[in-house]
Short mmCIF file of C-alpha atoms and ligand atoms in Angstrom, two decimals:
data_model
loop_
_atom_site.label_atom_id
_atom_site.label_comp_id
_atom_site.label_asym_id
_atom_site.label_seq_id
_atom_site.Cartn_x
_atom_site.Cartn_y
_atom_site.Cartn_z
CA SER A 1 97.62 92.88 118.63
CA THR A 2 97.49 95.83 121.60
CA GLY A 3 94.44 95.66 122.94
CA LEU A 4 91.28 96.41 120.11
CA ILE A 5 94.31 97.32 117.75
CA THR A 6 95.49 94.78 115.58
CA PHE A 7 99.13 95.29 114.03
CA ASP A 8 98.97 94.44 110.62
CA PRO A 9 101.94 96.59 108.45
CA GLY A 10 101.31 96.52 104.87
CA LEU A 11 97.59 95.28 106.21
CA LYS A 12 99.12 91.49 105.19
CA ASN A 13 96.54 89.62 106.41
CA THR A 14 92.97 92.35 106.79
CA GLY A 15 90.42 92.02 104.54
CA ILE A 16 89.55 96.06 105.07
CA THR A 17 86.21 95.58 102.77
CA LYS A 18 83.54 92.98 101.34
CA SER A 19 83.66 92.66 97.53
CA SER A 20 82.16 90.41 94.76
CA ILE A 21 83.88 91.80 91.62
CA SER A 22 87.08 89.73 91.23
CA PHE A 23 88.49 86.71 93.45
CA ILE A 24 92.28 85.31 93.39
CA ASP A 25 93.83 82.07 94.94
CA GLY A 26 97.18 82.79 95.38
CA GLU A 27 98.23 79.15 96.45
CA LYS A 28 96.66 77.94 92.97
CA GLY A 29 97.44 81.26 91.14
CA GLU A 30 93.58 81.44 89.88
CA LEU A 31 91.92 84.92 89.25
CA LEU A 32 88.24 84.84 88.68
CA TYR A 33 86.60 88.13 87.18
CA ARG A 34 82.88 87.74 88.72
CA GLY A 35 83.21 84.14 89.06
CA TYR A 36 84.65 83.71 85.49
CA PRO A 37 88.08 82.31 85.17
CA ILE A 38 90.59 84.71 83.52
CA GLU A 39 91.82 82.54 80.96
CA GLN A 40 87.80 82.11 79.73
CA ILE A 41 87.31 85.97 79.45
CA ILE A 42 90.54 86.69 77.87
CA ASN A 43 89.35 83.78 74.91
CA GLN A 44 85.93 85.05 75.03
CA CYS A 45 85.51 88.96 75.78
CA SER A 46 86.33 91.66 74.20
CA PHE A 47 87.70 94.79 76.90
CA ILE A 48 84.29 96.21 77.02
CA GLU A 49 82.20 93.22 77.39
CA THR A 50 84.72 92.76 80.42
CA SER A 51 84.47 96.60 81.49
CA TYR A 52 80.42 96.01 81.77
CA LEU A 53 81.06 92.11 83.38
CA ILE A 54 83.38 94.19 85.68
CA LEU A 55 80.84 97.20 86.18
CA ASN A 56 77.60 95.41 86.40
CA GLY A 57 78.08 91.23 88.03
CA GLU A 58 77.24 89.33 84.72
CA LEU A 59 78.15 89.07 80.89
CA PRO A 60 76.25 91.60 79.11
CA ASN A 61 73.53 89.60 76.47
CA THR A 62 73.89 91.19 72.86
CA ALA A 63 71.04 94.00 73.50
CA GLN A 64 73.23 94.99 76.76
CA LEU A 65 76.68 95.32 75.06
CA LYS A 66 75.11 97.14 71.72
CA SER A 67 73.58 99.58 74.21
CA PHE A 68 76.85 100.12 76.39
CA SER A 69 79.15 100.21 73.85
CA GLU A 70 77.25 103.05 72.09
CA LYS A 71 76.81 104.85 74.82
CA VAL A 72 80.63 104.77 75.36
CA LYS A 73 80.98 105.95 71.70
CA LYS A 74 78.47 108.68 72.69
CA PHE A 75 80.56 109.89 75.42
CA SER A 76 83.70 109.02 73.84
CA PHE A 77 83.98 113.33 72.94
CA ILE A 78 85.15 116.59 74.46
CA HIS A 79 84.55 119.62 73.37
CA HIS A 80 87.05 121.08 71.29
CA LYS A 81 87.06 124.58 73.04
CA ASP A 82 87.93 122.29 76.17
CA ILE A 83 90.11 120.02 74.09
CA ASN A 84 92.25 123.30 73.71
CA LYS A 85 91.59 124.47 77.61
CA ILE A 86 92.87 120.90 78.12
CA LEU A 87 96.06 120.87 75.95
CA ASP A 88 97.13 124.61 77.18
CA ASN A 89 97.19 123.00 80.66
CA ILE A 90 99.44 119.84 80.15
CA PRO A 91 102.66 120.58 80.81
CA VAL A 92 104.86 118.37 78.47
CA PHE A 93 107.63 117.82 80.70
CA TYR A 94 105.76 116.03 83.74
CA HIS A 95 105.22 112.70 83.67
CA PRO A 96 102.48 111.41 81.68
CA MET A 97 100.83 109.25 84.53
CA GLY A 98 101.05 112.75 86.55
CA ILE A 99 99.20 114.22 83.51
CA LEU A 100 96.47 111.90 83.26
CA SER A 101 95.89 112.26 86.72
CA SER A 102 95.72 116.22 87.17
CA LEU A 103 93.58 115.55 83.85
CA THR A 104 91.00 113.67 85.13
CA TYR A 105 90.91 115.34 87.93
CA ILE A 106 90.11 118.35 85.87
CA LEU A 107 87.30 116.65 84.89
CA ASP A 108 85.87 116.06 87.50
CA ALA A 109 84.30 119.39 87.61
CA PHE A 110 82.58 118.75 84.37
CA MET A 111 80.72 116.12 85.37
CA ASN A 112 78.43 117.31 88.24
CA SER A 113 75.12 117.25 86.58
CA ILE A 114 76.01 113.41 85.18
CA GLN A 115 74.04 110.87 86.08
CA GLU A 116 75.99 108.53 88.35
CA GLU A 117 75.42 105.17 85.76
CA ASP A 118 76.54 107.17 83.13
CA LEU A 119 79.68 108.70 84.51
CA TYR A 120 80.95 105.05 84.55
CA LEU A 121 80.48 105.38 80.81
CA HIS A 122 81.79 108.97 80.17
CA LEU A 123 85.11 107.81 82.50
CA LEU A 124 85.29 104.77 80.05
CA ALA A 125 84.60 106.75 76.92
CA LYS A 126 87.03 109.70 77.96
CA LEU A 127 89.85 108.33 79.86
CA PRO A 128 91.53 107.21 76.26
CA ILE A 129 90.99 110.54 75.49
CA LEU A 130 92.72 112.18 77.73
CA ALA A 131 95.59 109.69 77.74
CA ALA A 132 96.27 110.33 73.71
CA LEU A 133 95.86 114.04 74.40
CA THR A 134 98.80 113.62 76.56
CA TYR A 135 101.22 111.43 74.04
CA ARG A 136 100.21 113.95 71.47
CA LYS A 137 101.27 117.24 72.95
CA ARG A 138 104.49 116.00 73.79
CA MET A 139 104.75 114.08 70.44
CA GLY A 140 103.93 118.04 69.00
CA LEU A 141 100.74 116.65 67.07
CA PRO A 142 97.44 117.85 66.92
CA PRO A 143 94.70 115.86 68.99
CA VAL A 144 92.63 113.25 66.86
CA CYS A 145 89.05 112.53 68.17
CA ALA A 146 87.52 109.29 68.70
CA ASP A 147 86.38 107.69 65.81
CA PRO A 148 82.94 106.08 66.62
CA TYR A 149 83.13 103.33 63.45
CA LEU A 150 86.35 101.62 65.37
CA ASP A 151 85.99 98.92 68.03
CA TYR A 152 87.16 100.37 71.71
CA THR A 153 90.86 99.43 71.40
CA SER A 154 91.33 100.49 67.73
CA ASN A 155 90.08 103.63 68.42
CA LEU A 156 92.30 104.24 71.11
CA LEU A 157 95.67 103.25 69.06
CA LYS A 158 93.90 105.59 66.12
CA MET A 159 93.58 108.56 68.65
CA PHE A 160 97.19 108.17 69.74
CA PHE A 161 99.28 106.95 66.27
CA SER A 162 97.35 108.50 63.31
CA VAL A 163 99.59 110.63 61.84
CA PRO A 164 98.38 114.19 59.93
CA ASN A 165 96.95 113.76 56.20
CA LYS A 166 97.20 109.98 56.25
CA SER A 167 94.89 107.98 56.51
CA TYR A 168 94.47 105.24 60.08
CA GLU A 169 94.04 101.66 59.19
CA PRO A 170 93.81 99.77 62.06
CA ASN A 171 96.24 96.48 62.57
CA PRO A 172 93.73 93.96 63.56
CA ILE A 173 96.85 92.25 65.36
CA ILE A 174 97.78 95.37 67.39
CA SER A 175 94.12 95.79 68.36
CA ASP A 176 93.72 92.77 69.21
CA THR A 177 97.14 92.80 71.85
CA LEU A 178 95.74 95.77 73.51
CA ASN A 179 92.41 94.34 73.88
CA LYS A 180 93.75 91.24 75.74
CA ILE A 181 96.26 93.04 77.47
CA LEU A 182 93.33 95.57 78.45
CA ILE A 183 91.35 92.43 79.98
CA LEU A 184 94.53 91.11 81.80
CA HIS A 185 94.62 94.16 84.25
CA ALA A 186 91.34 94.99 84.28
CA ASP A 187 90.63 94.11 88.15
CA HIS A 188 92.43 92.91 90.74
CA GLU A 189 91.12 92.90 94.48
CA GLN A 190 92.09 95.01 97.00
CA ASN A 191 95.91 95.67 95.08
CA CYS A 192 97.54 99.45 96.36
CA SER A 193 95.79 102.05 93.87
CA THR A 194 92.16 99.78 93.90
CA THR A 195 92.49 100.78 97.82
CA THR A 196 93.36 103.58 97.49
CA VAL A 197 90.04 104.36 95.39
CA ARG A 198 87.75 102.82 97.94
CA LEU A 199 89.19 104.77 100.56
CA LEU A 200 88.54 108.40 99.03
CA GLY A 201 85.15 106.64 97.71
CA SER A 202 84.46 105.98 101.88
CA VAL A 203 84.85 110.29 102.49
CA HIS A 204 82.91 110.59 99.48
CA VAL A 205 85.60 112.18 97.07
CA GLY A 206 83.68 112.40 93.22
CA LEU A 207 84.22 109.11 91.08
CA PHE A 208 87.21 111.08 89.04
CA SER A 209 88.80 112.72 91.66
CA SER A 210 88.97 109.08 93.47
CA ILE A 211 90.15 107.30 90.09
CA SER A 212 92.59 110.24 89.92
CA ALA A 213 94.36 109.56 93.06
CA GLY A 214 93.85 105.47 92.01
CA MET A 215 96.41 106.65 89.13
CA SER A 216 98.90 108.09 91.60
CA ALA A 217 99.04 105.25 93.31
CA LEU A 218 99.65 102.82 90.60
CA TRP A 219 102.11 105.17 89.27
CA GLY A 220 104.37 103.62 92.13
CA LYS A 221 107.50 101.28 90.79
CA LEU A 222 106.64 97.60 93.17
CA HIS A 223 103.13 98.83 91.97
CA GLY A 224 102.31 99.50 88.20
CA GLY A 225 105.18 101.32 87.61
CA ALA A 226 106.97 97.59 87.65
CA ASN A 227 106.25 97.68 83.31
CA GLN A 228 108.54 100.25 82.68
CA ALA A 229 111.17 99.35 85.84
CA VAL A 230 111.05 95.57 84.27
CA ILE A 231 111.81 97.23 80.54
CA GLU A 232 114.20 99.11 81.85
CA MET A 233 116.17 96.65 83.88
CA LEU A 234 116.39 94.20 80.90
CA GLU A 235 118.12 97.09 79.19
CA ASP A 236 120.51 97.04 81.61
CA ILE A 237 121.45 93.87 81.82
CA LEU A 238 121.66 94.10 77.91
CA LYS A 239 123.81 96.97 77.79
CA SER A 240 125.81 95.38 80.77
CA GLY A 241 126.44 92.33 79.04
CA GLY A 242 123.59 89.89 79.41
CA ASN A 243 125.09 88.32 82.46
CA ILE A 244 121.76 87.45 84.07
CA LYS A 245 123.50 85.45 86.98
CA LYS A 246 125.06 88.65 88.26
CA TRP A 247 121.73 90.40 88.56
CA ILE A 248 119.84 87.58 89.80
CA GLU A 249 122.91 87.49 92.53
CA LYS A 250 122.26 91.66 93.44
CA ALA A 251 118.24 90.91 93.57
CA LYS A 252 119.23 88.46 96.71
CA ASN A 253 121.27 90.84 98.44
CA LYS A 254 119.88 92.54 101.49
CA LYS A 255 122.10 95.18 101.11
CA ASP A 256 121.25 96.36 98.12
CA PRO A 257 117.62 97.95 97.55
CA PHE A 258 117.82 96.47 94.10
CA ARG A 259 114.47 94.00 93.03
CA LEU A 260 114.16 91.43 90.50
CA MET A 261 111.42 93.74 88.76
CA GLY A 262 108.47 91.56 87.47
CA PHE A 263 108.59 89.31 90.01
CA GLY A 264 107.04 88.47 93.20
CA HIS A 265 103.40 88.67 94.45
CA ARG A 266 101.58 89.81 97.87
CA ILE A 267 99.08 87.39 96.96
CA TYR A 268 100.55 84.73 94.23
CA LYS A 269 102.85 82.20 96.09
CA ASN A 270 102.72 80.20 92.90
CA PHE A 271 102.69 81.23 88.98
CA ASP A 272 100.24 84.86 88.41
CA PRO A 273 98.26 83.58 85.48
CA ARG A 274 98.09 86.76 83.78
CA ALA A 275 102.28 86.31 83.18
CA LYS A 276 101.47 82.71 81.77
CA ILE A 277 99.04 84.73 79.20
CA ALA A 278 100.51 87.25 78.94
CA LYS A 279 103.86 85.08 77.88
CA LYS A 280 101.78 83.75 75.14
CA VAL A 281 100.49 87.11 74.05
CA ALA A 282 103.82 88.57 73.87
CA GLU A 283 105.18 85.64 72.25
CA ASN A 284 102.22 86.45 69.49
CA VAL A 285 102.61 89.14 68.77
CA ILE A 286 106.01 89.55 68.20
CA GLN A 287 105.91 86.44 65.63
CA LYS A 288 102.78 88.09 64.10
CA LEU A 289 104.76 91.26 63.55
CA GLY A 290 108.15 90.02 62.38
CA ILE A 291 109.64 91.88 65.26
CA SER A 292 112.99 90.57 66.60
CA ASP A 293 113.44 91.85 70.12
CA PRO A 294 116.25 90.78 72.04
CA ILE A 295 114.61 91.92 74.86
CA LEU A 296 112.18 88.85 74.81
CA LYS A 297 114.33 86.69 74.51
CA LEU A 298 116.72 88.05 77.54
CA ALA A 299 112.78 87.87 79.69
CA LYS A 300 112.19 84.24 79.15
CA ASN A 301 115.87 83.47 80.23
CA VAL A 302 115.80 85.96 83.29
CA GLU A 303 112.55 84.32 84.27
CA LYS A 304 113.92 80.83 83.71
CA LYS A 305 117.82 81.68 85.38
CA ALA A 306 115.24 83.14 88.55
CA LEU A 307 112.94 80.35 88.38
CA GLN A 308 115.76 77.92 89.09
CA ASP A 309 117.10 79.71 91.64
CA SER A 310 116.23 78.50 95.28
CA TYR A 311 116.13 81.83 96.93
CA PHE A 312 113.51 82.69 94.18
CA LEU A 313 111.99 78.99 94.77
CA GLU A 314 112.00 79.63 98.35
CA LYS A 315 110.39 82.73 98.66
CA LYS A 316 108.15 81.61 96.37
CA LEU A 317 108.91 84.51 93.41
CA TYR A 318 106.99 83.96 90.49
CA PRO A 319 106.70 86.63 87.49
CA ASN A 320 103.82 88.79 87.44
CA ILE A 321 101.61 90.77 85.53
CA ASP A 322 104.36 93.56 84.98
CA PHE A 323 106.87 90.43 83.79
CA TYR A 324 106.05 89.83 80.22
CA SER A 325 103.25 93.10 80.06
CA GLY A 326 106.16 95.78 79.20
CA ILE A 327 107.26 93.57 76.46
CA ILE A 328 103.84 93.59 74.94
CA TYR A 329 103.09 97.27 75.15
CA GLN A 330 106.71 97.80 73.94
CA ALA A 331 105.87 95.68 70.60
CA ILE A 332 103.00 97.47 69.69
CA GLY A 333 104.83 100.90 69.74
CA ILE A 334 103.66 102.27 73.29
CA PRO A 335 106.30 104.40 74.13
CA LYS A 336 108.13 103.24 77.68
CA ASP A 337 106.82 105.78 80.40
CA MET A 338 102.98 105.15 78.93
CA PHE A 339 102.95 101.79 79.90
CA THR A 340 101.46 102.47 83.54
CA VAL A 341 98.72 105.02 81.75
CA MET A 342 98.05 101.78 79.54
CA PHE A 343 97.69 99.65 82.69
CA ALA A 344 95.19 102.37 84.06
CA LEU A 345 93.35 102.57 81.13
CA GLY A 346 93.20 98.36 81.76
CA ARG A 347 92.18 98.80 85.22
CA LEU A 348 89.55 101.73 84.90
CA PRO A 349 86.69 98.92 84.77
CA GLY A 350 87.70 97.61 88.40
CA TRP A 351 89.02 100.74 89.99
CA MET A 352 85.12 102.13 88.87
CA ALA A 353 83.66 98.72 89.78
CA HIS A 354 85.45 98.86 93.46
CA TRP A 355 84.11 102.85 93.97
CA LYS A 356 80.71 102.04 93.08
CA GLU A 357 80.61 98.73 95.29
CA MET A 358 81.63 100.76 98.14
CA LYS A 359 78.73 103.50 97.84
CA LEU A 360 75.89 100.52 97.14
CA ASN A 361 77.18 98.91 100.64
CA LYS A 362 77.00 102.49 102.15
CA GLU A 363 80.26 101.10 103.56
CA PRO A 364 82.12 103.47 106.48
CA ILE A 365 85.10 105.95 106.17
CA GLY A 366 88.04 104.12 105.41
CA ARG A 367 90.24 105.29 108.73
CA PRO A 368 92.66 102.60 109.94
CA ARG A 369 94.41 102.93 113.46
CA GLN A 370 98.06 102.71 114.17
CA VAL A 371 100.15 101.45 116.97
CA TYR A 372 101.76 104.32 118.73
CA THR A 373 105.76 104.62 119.52
CA GLY A 374 106.07 108.04 120.81
CA TYR A 375 106.61 109.95 123.50
CA LYS A 376 104.31 109.86 126.95
CA LYS A 377 102.72 112.62 127.44
CA ARG A 378 104.69 115.48 128.78
CA ASN A 379 105.12 119.32 129.46
CA ILE A 380 106.51 121.89 128.25
CA LYS A 381 109.17 122.80 130.25
C1 SDX B 401 101.43 94.79 90.80
O1 SDX B 401 98.63 93.85 94.82
C2 SDX B 401 98.51 93.32 93.36
O2 SDX B 401 97.67 92.51 93.06
C3 SDX B 401 99.46 94.41 92.22
C4 SDX B 401 99.00 94.07 91.45
C5 SDX B 401 97.83 94.31 90.15
O3 SDX B 401 97.46 93.91 88.66
O4 SDX B 401 97.26 95.18 90.82
O5 SDX B 401 99.50 92.37 91.03
C6 SDX B 401 99.97 94.65 90.61
O6 SDX B 401 101.78 95.66 91.64
C7 SDX B 401 102.59 93.41 90.11
C8 SDX B 401 103.90 93.82 91.15
C9 SDX B 401 104.77 94.52 90.41
N1 SDX B 401 106.11 95.09 91.20
C10 SDX B 401 107.37 94.37 91.10
O7 SDX B 401 107.54 93.76 89.82
C11 SDX B 401 108.63 95.09 91.96
C12 SDX B 401 108.92 94.17 92.13
N2 SDX B 401 108.87 92.79 93.32
C13 SDX B 401 108.44 93.37 94.58
O8 SDX B 401 108.68 94.45 95.16
C14 SDX B 401 107.21 92.65 95.58
O9 SDX B 401 107.59 91.16 95.09
C15 SDX B 401 106.07 93.12 95.83
C16 SDX B 401 105.91 94.30 95.94
C17 SDX B 401 105.21 92.78 94.75
C18 SDX B 401 105.46 92.21 96.81
O10 SDX B 401 106.23 92.73 98.03
P1 SDX B 401 105.40 92.08 99.22
O11 SDX B 401 104.93 91.27 99.57
O12 SDX B 401 105.49 93.07 100.58
O13 SDX B 401 106.64 90.89 99.45
P2 SDX B 401 108.16 91.50 100.37
O14 SDX B 401 108.66 92.52 100.02
O15 SDX B 401 107.91 91.29 101.76
O16 SDX B 401 109.16 90.17 100.13
C19 SDX B 401 109.12 88.72 100.70
C20 SDX B 401 110.49 88.94 100.59
C21 SDX B 401 111.37 89.35 100.84
O17 SDX B 401 112.45 89.07 101.24
P3 SDX B 401 112.73 88.63 103.23
O18 SDX B 401 112.59 90.08 103.87
O19 SDX B 401 111.95 87.89 103.35
O20 SDX B 401 114.13 88.20 103.66
O21 SDX B 401 111.00 88.08 99.08
C22 SDX B 401 112.08 89.35 98.63
C23 SDX B 401 111.83 90.26 99.88
O22 SDX B 401 113.08 90.67 99.81
N3 SDX B 401 111.14 89.44 97.29
C24 SDX B 401 112.26 90.07 96.16
C25 SDX B 401 111.14 90.36 95.47
N4 SDX B 401 110.26 90.60 95.57
C26 SDX B 401 110.18 90.11 96.54
N5 SDX B 401 113.53 89.53 96.23
C27 SDX B 401 113.89 89.70 95.05
N6 SDX B 401 113.66 90.44 94.00
C28 SDX B 401 112.39 90.64 94.08
N7 SDX B 401 111.43 90.84 93.16
#
């Protein structure tokens, strides 16, 4: 450190805030949401209950869950005139993450008369609508309104995939799978996108615009964009004849920028507990839907071979959540370039809870220092 400033590139050893939302033990491979292990949450809660827990600190009782769910349904509405304005603003050639981030930013303008407690519910209700609009505009399909008679994930899937003149029958296997994968993404302490949201909130950027910036951060290939990159990598391995060893050697070669996507994590130096669950969810949905997907088989072989390789073992590089999440999204029909959009829909309660916590804690603005390496003071000749 140089006097006052501790030099910590990548903030590897810096706690930038205090938070009670989620806890990660990287050595044990443990993740808690408000103290509850992810393994219990995934089996006993819906994504809406998990969102309530992450936003409010406790699991909802029956009455609280009812009122929370009813408000989300009530707010799952954007006036058709605004929908048309939004659709006119969606250029079809941009990546869906860029569109979703800009639409969320635009929506901020509509929200200034909303009381803060409802802001979180409005965004929880409206982000899936914006995500579905992005997809349907590109597919040339008309927008579909939210269906208040469906649960959160079935409604989300209906807004994405229902086709005109055909009644939409939710597939419980797919709805439950999406419910689980959204829960696995709901919060993860100070990852890059959550810290981005907190930084913007610390200078009083509105909730929706802070989340919009979080989405741009999530889009990075080393962060939430990895789920799409994993599938593209597995497809490349298949196309090049399935020689896994060659790709693992490539990932170990320092001169080669290629990294084994879906492997490694800043905190987990053991298995990412979410990856363990996601692997089972992937096996289950592929078996139940009767899909024969060579990508899943290849993924398991890549995991096996990598975990037999001394480089990966020494550096404690294990599969992370993104290694299996793309396989799950693919199995339930989500197009590849919408994978990170799904990650954003899952991470939304976490981003919002951190923004809310930072405000409640009245935290100072986030403004780190640097170690200066430029010229000493000099004069123009
Ligand atoms: C997510 O932070 C979060 O919590 C994120 C997330 C969340 O829920 O928000 O968990 C979601 O982003 C998961 C990570 C998704 N990204 C990937 O799968 C991309 C591939 N992984 C790597 O890019 C990397 O592992 C990171 C970015 C995830 C972690 O980077 P770090 O902590 O900065 O570690 P590092 O790059 O310093 O790696 C340490 C060593 C290096 O070798 P040396 O310089 O020590 O010789 O391990 C090597 C790296 O080269 N390494 C890899 C590797 N990951 C790290 N080598 C080959 N393949 C890899 N995947």
